[in-house]
Structure formats: structure tokens, C-alpha cells
Amino acid sequence: MTEPPSLKKEPIGRLISYIHRTQQKRLSRSLSEYGIGGGGQYSFLKGILMTPGTTQDQLTCNLKFDKATTARSVKQLEAAGYIERTTDPEDRRSHRLYPTPKALKFQPVLQAILDEGNAKLTRDLTDEEEDQLIALLQKLNLEE
């Protein structure tokens, strides 16, 4: 009896990086027609839709992006008409971020695009395998 060929064991970081880049390309293609670019802009828009009135600092912290990426994405989303900034009455140096009516109307479309992307990622997995993958990824220690 012959043994099955062994799978080449790829480094976990490389696999995760490849999956991330591939998913980002897919999402960028799907979102470009709506004026939402790369760099995770959809993550910022979703964060603002989920927590209207959040600040840039809160977004940076919650989404684990650097301040420059957050500032650039917020500026682009504002220019595209998806969000508006208002001065924080408690801290005049800070701004609160709110979704515009355009963003609220777009929210179900955004969610459908994100759901479709996740479905493509996991299309070859059973429900049990998908649950197991999520559990294993959540177990990884990503703290610095």
C-alpha cells in the first residue's frame, strides 16, 4: 500500500498573508464601482456605520490600523460622501465621524459584498470546518 503524498507545510504567517492579500484584491474590485478604494476603507466605513459618532482614535484602536492609514481612509470616505466629521464638543481637537445618508443606503450593499467575499473564501469548507477554522484563528495570539 502506498502512503498518500505529504502536504508541504506552509508557514502560517505566509498563508494568512496570502489569503488577506487575495481577499483585499477581490473586495477592492467589488467596491471600486462605489468609490471605495483599497487600504481597508470598507473596514473604516463599516466601523463608522456600526458606531456612529466614533472618533478617528477609537477607529484606529478598534481596527488595529496605524493613525496615518486611518486619517487617509477617513479623508477619502469623506470626499466620496460616505461620512461626515463634526467637532467633538468634549474635545475640540477631535472629530466625531458619522455616516451620511449615502452610507446608510449603501450599508446593505456593503454587507452583501463582504458576505459574498467570505462565502468565496470558505466555499470548499463544510460548516464544521468553517467553525473550526474560525475557532483556531481566534486562538492565535496577535497581541504585540
GROMACS .gro file of C-alpha atoms in nm:
model
  144
    1MET     CA    1   0.000   0.000   0.000
    2THR     CA    2   0.138   0.342  -0.090
    3GLU     CA    3   0.128   0.628   0.151
    4PRO     CA    4  -0.051   0.947   0.049
    5PRO     CA    5   0.184   1.225  -0.052
    6SER     CA    6   0.259   1.452   0.239
    7LEU     CA    7   0.140   1.808   0.214
    8LYS     CA    8   0.411   2.067   0.208
    9LYS     CA    9   0.373   2.252   0.534
   10GLU     CA   10   0.350   2.623   0.455
   11PRO     CA   11   0.433   2.880   0.723
   12ILE     CA   12   0.111   3.002   0.888
   13GLY     CA   13   0.205   3.368   0.851
   14ARG     CA   14   0.262   3.330   0.479
   15LEU     CA   15  -0.073   3.155   0.431
   16ILE     CA   16  -0.261   3.419   0.629
   17SER     CA   17  -0.083   3.697   0.438
   18TYR     CA   18  -0.167   3.538   0.102
   19ILE     CA   19  -0.533   3.490   0.200
   20HIS     CA   20  -0.551   3.850   0.320
   21ARG     CA   21  -0.399   3.994   0.001
   22THR     CA   22  -0.625   3.783  -0.220
   23GLN     CA   23  -0.934   3.886  -0.026
   24GLN     CA   24  -0.832   4.254  -0.035
   25LYS     CA   25  -0.796   4.238  -0.415
   26ARG     CA   26  -1.141   4.081  -0.451
   27LEU     CA   27  -1.302   4.339  -0.224
   28SER     CA   28  -1.123   4.630  -0.395
   29ARG     CA   29  -1.258   4.516  -0.733
   30SER     CA   30  -1.612   4.484  -0.597
   31LEU     CA   31  -1.608   4.815  -0.409
   32SER     CA   32  -1.430   5.033  -0.665
   33GLU     CA   33  -1.751   5.099  -0.859
   34TYR     CA   34  -1.891   5.258  -0.541
   35GLY     CA   35  -1.593   5.490  -0.497
   36ILE     CA   36  -1.445   5.291  -0.209
   37GLY     CA   37  -1.078   5.221  -0.256
   38GLY     CA   38  -0.825   4.986  -0.108
   39GLY     CA   39  -0.640   5.015   0.218
   40GLY     CA   40  -0.928   4.873   0.411
   41GLN     CA   41  -1.157   5.172   0.356
   42TYR     CA   42  -1.455   4.939   0.385
   43SER     CA   43  -1.338   4.847   0.738
   44PHE     CA   44  -1.348   5.212   0.841
   45LEU     CA   45  -1.688   5.267   0.680
   46LYS     CA   46  -1.828   4.958   0.848
   47GLY     CA   47  -1.684   5.073   1.183
   48ILE     CA   48  -1.850   5.413   1.146
   49LEU     CA   49  -2.179   5.255   1.040
   50MET     CA   50  -2.170   5.026   1.343
   51THR     CA   51  -2.067   5.301   1.587
   52PRO     CA   52  -2.184   5.642   1.464
   53GLY     CA   53  -2.004   5.922   1.643
   54THR     CA   54  -1.682   5.727   1.692
   55THR     CA   55  -1.354   5.918   1.671
   56GLN     CA   56  -1.053   5.854   1.447
   57ASP     CA   57  -0.852   5.748   1.751
   58GLN     CA   58  -1.121   5.497   1.850
   59LEU     CA   59  -1.129   5.359   1.494
   60THR     CA   60  -0.750   5.328   1.488
   61CYS     CA   61  -0.755   5.138   1.815
   62ASN     CA   62  -1.054   4.916   1.734
   63LEU     CA   63  -0.945   4.823   1.383
   64LYS     CA   64  -0.571   4.792   1.462
   65PHE     CA   65  -0.460   5.026   1.183
   66ASP     CA   66  -0.199   5.299   1.219
   67LYS     CA   67  -0.308   5.662   1.259
   68ALA     CA   68  -0.191   5.763   0.911
   69THR     CA   69  -0.395   5.490   0.741
   70THR     CA   70  -0.700   5.587   0.945
   71ALA     CA   71  -0.662   5.955   0.860
   72ARG     CA   72  -0.615   5.882   0.489
   73SER     CA   73  -0.916   5.647   0.474
   74VAL     CA   74  -1.142   5.882   0.669
   75LYS     CA   75  -1.045   6.169   0.437
   76GLN     CA   76  -1.120   5.958   0.128
   77LEU     CA   77  -1.454   5.835   0.267
   78GLU     CA   78  -1.549   6.193   0.349
   79ALA     CA   79  -1.454   6.309  -0.003
   80ALA     CA   80  -1.664   6.026  -0.151
   81GLY     CA   81  -1.963   6.142   0.053
   82TYR     CA   82  -1.990   5.840   0.284
   83ILE     CA   83  -1.905   6.007   0.615
   84GLU     CA   84  -1.905   6.347   0.777
   85ARG     CA   85  -1.687   6.484   1.054
   86THR     CA   86  -1.810   6.706   1.333
   87THR     CA   87  -1.603   6.865   1.604
   88ASP     CA   88  -1.624   6.674   1.930
   89PRO     CA   89  -1.790   6.906   2.184
   90GLU     CA   90  -1.590   6.742   2.465
   91ASP     CA   91  -1.253   6.773   2.291
   92ARG     CA   92  -1.234   7.046   2.026
   93ARG     CA   93  -0.917   6.886   1.879
   94SER     CA   94  -1.105   6.566   1.800
   95HIS     CA   95  -1.375   6.488   1.544
   96ARG     CA   96  -1.674   6.257   1.563
   97LEU     CA   97  -1.744   6.052   1.250
   98TYR     CA   98  -2.096   5.987   1.125
   99PRO     CA   99  -2.234   5.801   0.825
  100THR     CA  100  -2.414   6.012   0.566
  101PRO     CA  101  -2.748   5.913   0.411
  102LYS     CA  102  -2.544   5.780   0.117
  103ALA     CA  103  -2.357   5.546   0.354
  104LEU     CA  104  -2.676   5.431   0.525
  105LYS     CA  105  -2.830   5.349   0.186
  106PHE     CA  106  -2.510   5.166   0.084
  107GLN     CA  107  -2.484   4.962   0.406
  108PRO     CA  108  -2.683   4.656   0.283
  109VAL     CA  109  -2.482   4.653  -0.042
  110LEU     CA  110  -2.156   4.666   0.154
  111GLN     CA  111  -2.268   4.383   0.379
  112ALA     CA  112  -2.370   4.171   0.078
  113ILE     CA  113  -2.027   4.226  -0.082
  114LEU     CA  114  -1.849   4.130   0.243
  115ASP     CA  115  -2.072   3.824   0.288
  116GLU     CA  116  -2.004   3.715  -0.070
  117GLY     CA  117  -1.630   3.753  -0.013
  118ASN     CA  118  -1.645   3.535   0.296
  119ALA     CA  119  -1.856   3.278   0.111
  120LYS     CA  120  -1.593   3.258  -0.164
  121LEU     CA  121  -1.319   3.212   0.094
  122THR     CA  122  -1.495   2.923   0.262
  123ARG     CA  123  -1.676   2.764  -0.032
  124ASP     CA  124  -1.473   2.442  -0.009
  125LEU     CA  125  -1.523   2.403   0.367
  126THR     CA  126  -1.802   2.225   0.547
  127ASP     CA  127  -1.988   2.422   0.813
  128GLU     CA  128  -1.795   2.226   1.076
  129GLU     CA  129  -1.461   2.306   0.912
  130GLU     CA  130  -1.551   2.674   0.887
  131ASP     CA  131  -1.641   2.682   1.258
  132GLN     CA  132  -1.316   2.502   1.341
  133LEU     CA  133  -1.112   2.744   1.128
  134ILE     CA  134  -1.270   3.045   1.298
  135ALA     CA  135  -1.204   2.894   1.642
  136LEU     CA  136  -0.840   2.821   1.556
  137LEU     CA  137  -0.777   3.167   1.412
  138GLN     CA  138  -0.932   3.329   1.717
  139LYS     CA  139  -0.695   3.126   1.933
  140LEU     CA  140  -0.388   3.279   1.770
  141ASN     CA  141  -0.214   3.529   1.991
  142LEU     CA  142  -0.200   3.850   1.791
  143GLU     CA  143  -0.105   4.084   2.074
  144GLU     CA  144   0.222   4.269   2.028
   0.00000   0.00000   0.00000
